[in-house]
Coordinates of C-alpha atoms in Angstrom, one line a residue:
M1 CA -0.8 5.5 26.3
K2 CA -3.8 4.6 24.0
M3 CA -2.2 7.0 21.2
F4 CA 1.2 5.2 21.7
I5 CA -0.6 2.0 21.1
R6 CA -2.4 3.3 18.0
Y7 CA 0.9 4.3 16.5
L8 CA 2.6 1.2 17.2
I9 CA -0.2 -0.9 15.6
S10 CA -0.1 1.5 12.8
V11 CA 3.6 0.8 12.2
L12 CA 3.4 -2.8 12.7
G13 CA 0.6 -2.9 9.9
S14 CA 3.0 -0.9 7.6
S15 CA 5.8 -3.3 8.6
L16 CA 3.6 -6.2 7.4
V17 CA 3.1 -4.3 4.1
G18 CA 6.8 -4.1 3.7
V19 CA 7.1 -7.8 4.2
G20 CA 4.5 -8.2 1.6
V21 CA 6.1 -6.1 -0.9
G22 CA 9.5 -7.8 -0.3
L23 CA 8.0 -11.3 -0.6
C24 CA 6.5 -10.4 -4.0
V25 CA 9.7 -8.7 -5.2
V26 CA 12.0 -11.8 -4.4
T27 CA 9.8 -14.1 -6.6
G28 CA 10.5 -11.8 -9.7
L29 CA 6.8 -11.7 -10.4
G30 CA 6.3 -8.0 -9.3
A31 CA 4.5 -6.6 -6.3
D32 CA 1.5 -4.0 -6.6
A33 CA 0.5 -1.6 -9.5
L34 CA 2.2 1.1 -8.0
G35 CA 5.5 -0.4 -8.8
V36 CA 4.6 -0.5 -12.4
L37 CA 3.8 3.2 -12.5
W38 CA 7.2 4.2 -10.5
E39 CA 9.2 2.2 -13.1
G40 CA 7.2 3.6 -16.1
I41 CA 7.8 7.2 -14.7
A42 CA 11.4 6.5 -14.2
H43 CA 11.8 5.3 -18.1
H44 CA 10.8 8.9 -19.2
L45 CA 12.3 11.4 -16.3
P46 CA 15.6 11.5 -15.3
I47 CA 15.0 10.1 -11.9
T48 CA 15.4 6.7 -10.2
V49 CA 12.5 4.3 -9.4
G50 CA 12.8 5.1 -5.7
Q51 CA 12.7 8.9 -6.7
A52 CA 9.5 8.1 -8.8
S53 CA 8.0 6.5 -5.8
L54 CA 8.4 9.6 -3.8
L55 CA 7.0 11.9 -6.7
V56 CA 4.0 9.8 -6.8
T57 CA 3.7 9.9 -3.1
S58 CA 3.9 13.7 -3.0
I59 CA 1.2 13.9 -5.6
C60 CA -1.0 11.8 -3.7
L61 CA -0.5 13.9 -0.5
I62 CA -1.1 17.0 -2.4
L63 CA -4.4 15.7 -3.7
V64 CA -5.4 14.5 -0.2
A65 CA -4.6 17.9 1.5
F66 CA -7.1 19.2 -1.0
I67 CA -9.8 16.6 -0.8
N68 CA -9.6 15.6 3.0
K69 CA -6.6 16.4 5.0
K70 CA -7.9 14.5 8.0
E71 CA -6.7 11.5 6.4
L72 CA -3.2 12.6 7.1
G73 CA -1.2 12.5 10.3
W74 CA 2.1 11.7 12.0
A75 CA 1.9 8.0 10.7
T76 CA 1.7 9.5 7.1
I77 CA 5.5 10.1 7.7
L78 CA 6.2 7.0 9.9
N79 CA 4.6 4.2 8.0
P80 CA 6.6 4.7 4.6
I81 CA 9.7 4.3 6.7
A82 CA 8.5 1.1 8.2
T83 CA 7.5 -0.3 5.0
S84 CA 10.7 0.4 3.2
I85 CA 12.7 -1.0 6.3
F86 CA 10.9 -4.4 6.1
T87 CA 10.8 -4.5 2.3
D88 CA 14.5 -4.1 2.2
L89 CA 15.0 -6.8 5.1
I90 CA 13.0 -9.4 3.2
I91 CA 14.6 -8.7 -0.2
R92 CA 18.2 -9.1 1.6
Q93 CA 17.2 -12.3 4.0
V94 CA 14.8 -14.2 1.6
S95 CA 15.7 -16.2 -1.5
V96 CA 13.0 -17.9 -3.6
Q97 CA 13.9 -20.5 -5.7
G98 CA 11.8 -23.3 -7.2
A99 CA 8.6 -23.8 -9.5
F100 CA 6.7 -21.0 -10.9
L101 CA 3.5 -22.4 -8.8
L102 CA 5.4 -21.7 -5.6
K103 CA 6.4 -18.3 -6.7
L104 CA 2.7 -17.6 -7.6
V105 CA 1.6 -18.7 -4.1
I106 CA 4.4 -16.6 -2.3
V107 CA 3.1 -13.5 -4.6
I108 CA -0.4 -14.2 -3.6
V109 CA 0.6 -14.4 0.2
G110 CA 2.7 -11.1 -0.3
I111 CA -0.2 -9.3 -1.9
S112 CA -2.4 -10.3 0.8
F113 CA -0.1 -9.1 3.4
I114 CA 0.0 -5.7 1.6
G115 CA -3.9 -5.3 1.7
I116 CA -4.2 -6.4 5.3
G117 CA -1.3 -4.7 6.5
S118 CA -2.7 -1.5 4.8
G119 CA -6.1 -2.0 6.5
I120 CA -4.4 -2.5 10.0
A121 CA -2.6 0.7 9.6
A122 CA -5.4 2.5 8.3
A123 CA -7.8 1.4 11.2
T124 CA -5.7 3.3 13.8
N125 CA -6.8 6.8 12.4
T126 CA -3.1 8.0 13.1
G127 CA -2.6 9.3 9.3
K128 CA -2.6 7.1 6.2
E129 CA 0.5 6.7 3.8
G130 CA -0.2 8.9 0.7
Y131 CA -1.8 6.4 -1.8
I132 CA -3.9 4.8 0.8
A133 CA -4.9 8.3 2.2
L134 CA -6.0 9.1 -1.4
S135 CA -8.1 6.1 -1.6
F136 CA -9.9 6.7 1.5
A137 CA -10.3 10.4 0.8
L138 CA -11.8 9.8 -2.8
S139 CA -14.0 7.2 -1.3
G140 CA -15.5 9.6 1.2
R141 CA -15.6 12.4 -1.4
L142 CA -17.3 10.4 -4.1
S143 CA -19.4 8.1 -1.8
I144 CA -18.0 5.1 -3.6
D145 CA -17.1 1.8 -2.0
L146 CA -13.4 2.0 -0.8
A147 CA -12.7 -1.6 -2.4
K148 CA -13.9 -0.2 -5.7
I149 CA -12.1 2.9 -5.5
R150 CA -8.6 1.2 -4.6
M151 CA -9.1 -1.3 -7.5
G152 CA -9.8 1.5 -9.8
L153 CA -6.7 3.4 -8.8
D154 CA -4.8 0.3 -9.0
L155 CA -5.9 -0.4 -12.5
I156 CA -5.0 3.2 -13.6
C157 CA -1.5 2.9 -12.1
F158 CA -1.0 -0.4 -13.7
I159 CA -2.3 0.7 -17.3
T160 CA -0.4 3.9 -17.0
G161 CA 2.7 2.3 -15.8
M162 CA 2.5 -0.2 -18.9
L163 CA 2.0 2.5 -21.2
L164 CA 5.1 4.4 -20.1
G165 CA 7.2 1.4 -20.4
G166 CA 6.9 -0.4 -17.1
K167 CA 7.4 -4.3 -17.3
F168 CA 4.3 -6.6 -17.5
M169 CA 4.2 -8.8 -14.5
I170 CA 1.7 -11.1 -12.9
G171 CA 2.0 -9.7 -9.2
P172 CA 0.4 -6.5 -9.9
I173 CA -2.8 -8.1 -11.6
F174 CA -3.3 -9.9 -8.3
G175 CA -2.6 -6.6 -6.6
V176 CA -5.5 -5.0 -8.7
L177 CA -7.9 -7.8 -7.7
L178 CA -7.0 -8.4 -4.1
I179 CA -5.6 -5.4 -2.2
G180 CA -8.8 -3.1 -2.6
P181 CA -11.1 -5.8 -0.9
L182 CA -8.7 -6.9 1.8
L183 CA -7.6 -3.1 2.6
K184 CA -11.7 -2.5 3.1
L185 CA -12.4 -5.7 5.0
T186 CA -9.4 -5.5 7.3
S187 CA -9.6 -1.7 8.1
Q188 CA -13.5 -2.2 8.9
Y189 CA -12.7 -5.3 11.3
C190 CA -9.7 -3.7 13.1
G191 CA -11.6 -0.5 13.2
Q192 CA -14.1 -2.3 15.3
K193 CA -11.8 -4.2 17.5
M194 CA -9.6 -1.1 18.2
L195 CA -12.7 1.0 19.3
P196 CA -11.5 0.9 23.0
I197 CA -8.4 2.5 22.3
M198 CA -9.8 5.2 19.9
R199 CA -11.6 7.0 22.7

């Protein structure tokens, strides 16, 4: 029963990530840095943006398998499904019209949901989505603060995506600044709160 609750919490966290991504997308201001990288890769390979995301995820998973495969589990498969379902749901159901300032606030809320949702999912120790797993694996291997690792990875993805032809949008900039710290704080807080169901 405890394991079921952990998986449920993990999927709920990933669903919140999907809501966050969807909110960012509907503003037209962009989501996290990975989106820029996917778009840039799709410009140079005969694949779609969705296929580029699968390619990047696969590369992350291969790297994590070599660095620390304990970061992987069933939720590594389940969580991206939940994220994609809720991303698509928000994009279909929500429309944002209005001033730039309103869109900017929604982007910041959406980016915050991505960081917080990722932290909730990660805290369950049921397996992490590829990019998050890579962040944790590198943090552990290099003994560098998780927030700094995630911010560094996001910055690399953003710059690489831009160099490959991805669109410059303001959302990914907030992503670089906010997701790493929120991921770290939320995973630590939720990890403490979930101790009773982790035993």
